[in-house]
CSV table of C-alpha atoms in Angstrom, one decimal:
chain,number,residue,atom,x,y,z
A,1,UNK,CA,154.6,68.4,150.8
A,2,UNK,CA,152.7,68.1,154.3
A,3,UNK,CA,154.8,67.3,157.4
A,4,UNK,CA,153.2,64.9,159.3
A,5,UNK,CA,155.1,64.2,162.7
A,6,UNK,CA,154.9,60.9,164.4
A,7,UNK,CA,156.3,60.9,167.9
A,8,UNK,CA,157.2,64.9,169.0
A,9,UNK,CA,159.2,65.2,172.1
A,10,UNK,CA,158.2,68.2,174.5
A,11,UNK,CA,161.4,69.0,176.8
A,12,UNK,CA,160.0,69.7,180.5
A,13,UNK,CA,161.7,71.1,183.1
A,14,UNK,CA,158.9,73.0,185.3
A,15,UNK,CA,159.6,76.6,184.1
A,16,UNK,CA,157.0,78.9,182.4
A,17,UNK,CA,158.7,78.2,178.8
A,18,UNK,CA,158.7,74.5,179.3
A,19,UNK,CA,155.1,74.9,180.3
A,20,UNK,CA,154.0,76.9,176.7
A,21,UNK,CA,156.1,74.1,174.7
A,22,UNK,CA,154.6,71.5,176.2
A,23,UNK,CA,150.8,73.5,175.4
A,24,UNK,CA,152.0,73.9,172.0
A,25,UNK,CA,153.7,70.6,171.9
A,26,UNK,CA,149.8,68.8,172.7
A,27,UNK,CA,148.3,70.4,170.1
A,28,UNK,CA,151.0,69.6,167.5
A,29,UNK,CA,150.3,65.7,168.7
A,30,UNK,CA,146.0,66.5,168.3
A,31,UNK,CA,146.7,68.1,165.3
A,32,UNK,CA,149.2,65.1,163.8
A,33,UNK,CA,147.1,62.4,165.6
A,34,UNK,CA,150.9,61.3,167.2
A,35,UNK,CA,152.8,60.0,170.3
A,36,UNK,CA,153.8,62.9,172.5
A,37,UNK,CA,157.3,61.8,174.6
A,38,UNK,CA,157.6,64.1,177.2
A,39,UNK,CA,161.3,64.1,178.1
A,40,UNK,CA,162.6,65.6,181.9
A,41,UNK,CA,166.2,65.3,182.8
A,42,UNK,CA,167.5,65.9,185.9
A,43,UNK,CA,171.0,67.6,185.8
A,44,UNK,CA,173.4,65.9,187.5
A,45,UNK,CA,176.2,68.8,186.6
A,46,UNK,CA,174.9,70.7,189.1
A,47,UNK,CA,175.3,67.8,192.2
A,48,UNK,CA,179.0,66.9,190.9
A,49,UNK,CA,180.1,69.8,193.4
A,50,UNK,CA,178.5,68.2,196.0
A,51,UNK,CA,181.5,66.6,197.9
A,52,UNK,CA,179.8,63.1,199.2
A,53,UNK,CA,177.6,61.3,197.2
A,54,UNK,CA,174.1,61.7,198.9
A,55,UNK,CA,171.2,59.1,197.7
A,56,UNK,CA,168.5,60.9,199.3
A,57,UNK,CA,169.3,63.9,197.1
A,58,UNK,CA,169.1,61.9,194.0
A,59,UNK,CA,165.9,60.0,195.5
A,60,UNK,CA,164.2,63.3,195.9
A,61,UNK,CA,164.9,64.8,192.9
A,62,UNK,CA,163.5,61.6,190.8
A,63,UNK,CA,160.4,61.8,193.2
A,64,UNK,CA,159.6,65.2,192.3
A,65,UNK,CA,160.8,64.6,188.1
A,66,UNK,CA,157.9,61.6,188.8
A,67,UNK,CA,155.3,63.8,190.2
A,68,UNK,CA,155.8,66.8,187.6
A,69,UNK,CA,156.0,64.1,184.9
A,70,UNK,CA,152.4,62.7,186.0
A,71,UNK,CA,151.2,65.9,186.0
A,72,UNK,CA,152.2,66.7,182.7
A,73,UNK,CA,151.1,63.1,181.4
A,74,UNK,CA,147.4,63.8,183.0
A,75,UNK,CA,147.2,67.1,181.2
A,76,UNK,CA,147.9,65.6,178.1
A,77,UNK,CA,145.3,63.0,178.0
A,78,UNK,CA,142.3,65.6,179.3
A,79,UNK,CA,143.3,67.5,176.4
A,80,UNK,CA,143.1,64.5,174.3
A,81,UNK,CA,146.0,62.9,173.5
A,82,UNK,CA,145.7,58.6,173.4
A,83,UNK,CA,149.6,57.8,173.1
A,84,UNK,CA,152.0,59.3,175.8
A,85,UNK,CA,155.3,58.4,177.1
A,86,UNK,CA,157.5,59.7,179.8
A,87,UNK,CA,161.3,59.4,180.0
A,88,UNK,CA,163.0,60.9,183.0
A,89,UNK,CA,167.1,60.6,182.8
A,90,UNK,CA,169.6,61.7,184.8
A,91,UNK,CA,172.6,63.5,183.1
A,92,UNK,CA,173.8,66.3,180.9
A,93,UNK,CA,170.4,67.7,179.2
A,94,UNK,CA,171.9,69.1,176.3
A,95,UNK,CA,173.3,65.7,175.3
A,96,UNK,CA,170.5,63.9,176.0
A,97,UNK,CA,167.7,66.3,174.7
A,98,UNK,CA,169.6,66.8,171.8
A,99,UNK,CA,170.3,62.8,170.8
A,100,UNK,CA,170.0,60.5,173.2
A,101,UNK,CA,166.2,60.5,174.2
A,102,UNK,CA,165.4,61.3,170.3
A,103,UNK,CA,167.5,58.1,169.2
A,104,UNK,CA,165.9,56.0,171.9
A,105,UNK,CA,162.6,56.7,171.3
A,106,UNK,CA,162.3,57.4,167.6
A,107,UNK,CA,160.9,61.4,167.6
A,108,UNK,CA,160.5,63.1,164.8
A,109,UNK,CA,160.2,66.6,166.2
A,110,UNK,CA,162.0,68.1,169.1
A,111,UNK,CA,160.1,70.7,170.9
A,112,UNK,CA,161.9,73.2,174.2
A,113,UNK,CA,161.2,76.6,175.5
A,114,UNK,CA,163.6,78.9,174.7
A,115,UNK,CA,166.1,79.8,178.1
A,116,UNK,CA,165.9,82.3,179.9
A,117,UNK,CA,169.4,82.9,180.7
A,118,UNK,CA,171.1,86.3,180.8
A,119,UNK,CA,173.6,87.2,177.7
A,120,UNK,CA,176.5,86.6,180.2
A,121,UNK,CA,174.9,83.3,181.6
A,122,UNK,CA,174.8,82.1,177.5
A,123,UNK,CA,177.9,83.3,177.1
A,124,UNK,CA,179.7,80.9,179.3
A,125,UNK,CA,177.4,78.1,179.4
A,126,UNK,CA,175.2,78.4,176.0
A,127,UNK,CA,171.7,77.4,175.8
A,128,UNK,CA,170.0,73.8,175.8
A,129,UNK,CA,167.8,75.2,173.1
A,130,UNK,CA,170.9,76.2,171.3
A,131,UNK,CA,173.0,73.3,171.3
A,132,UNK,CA,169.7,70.7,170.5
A,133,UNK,CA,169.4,73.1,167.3
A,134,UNK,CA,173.5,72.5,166.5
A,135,UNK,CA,173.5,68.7,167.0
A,136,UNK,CA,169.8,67.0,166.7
A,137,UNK,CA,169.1,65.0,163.7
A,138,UNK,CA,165.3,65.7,163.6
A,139,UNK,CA,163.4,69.1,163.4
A,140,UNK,CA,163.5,71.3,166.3
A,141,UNK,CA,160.9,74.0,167.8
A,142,UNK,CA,161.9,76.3,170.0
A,143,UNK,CA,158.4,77.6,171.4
A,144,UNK,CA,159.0,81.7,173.1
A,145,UNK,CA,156.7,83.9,175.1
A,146,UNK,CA,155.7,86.2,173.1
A,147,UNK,CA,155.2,88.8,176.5
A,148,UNK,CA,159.2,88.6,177.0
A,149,UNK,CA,161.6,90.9,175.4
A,150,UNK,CA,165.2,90.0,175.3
């Protein structure tokens, strides 16, 4: 049986993995002739510390989710791929990698770079990567580098 994948979402965050899943995730789209969603979400965990509520922070940080997104989106279509989408949330990105974004916009194929954390830094938080592969309903690829050793 041949898999043929539809709409595959690439996970981008603007690190060197997301950068090789997103590569491998626009030749999985040539190859399938599909949609490629590329999915960015800007953590909002991390700002619930902050103590006032600052709308330029949030501003800023969907400016520069905007201009990495069209940067990602432009690569795509040099390489070759006709149908691409961009969703930029705000919230937890395990949640919404995981089912959320993959409900809303009907992918077939999950694709991340697997963290980088430390075996402490898993420990207490886990990785994205990790928990997308526990709870999301459609295939999952977790793209490595193959030049890092754990």
């Amino acid at each position: 049986m041949l898999q043929r994948y539809q709409n595959i979402m690439v996970a981008v965050d603007g690190s060197h993995e997301a950068e090789l899943a997103f590569e491998k995730g626009v030749n999985v789209a040539l190859r399938n002739n599909s949609r490629l969603t590329i999915a960015h979400v800007i953590d909002t965990r991390a700002l619930q510390s902050v103590s006032t509520f600052d709308a330029e922070v949030y501003e800023e940080l969907q400016e520069d989710a905007k201009k990495l997104m069209d940067q990602y989106a432009e690569k795509a279509k040099e390489a070759g791929v006709t149908n691409v989408v961009k969703v930029v949330e705000m919230g937890n990105p395990k949640t919404l990698l995981a089912t959320d974004i993959p409900e809303e916009q009907k992918v077939d194929l999950i694709m991340v770079g697997a963290t980088g954390l430390n075996a402490f830094e898993r420990l207490l938080v886990g990785s994205s990567s990790e928990y997308i592969l526990r709870h999301a309903k459609v295939d999952l690829l977790v793209v490595r580098d193959k030049e890092k050793t754990l």
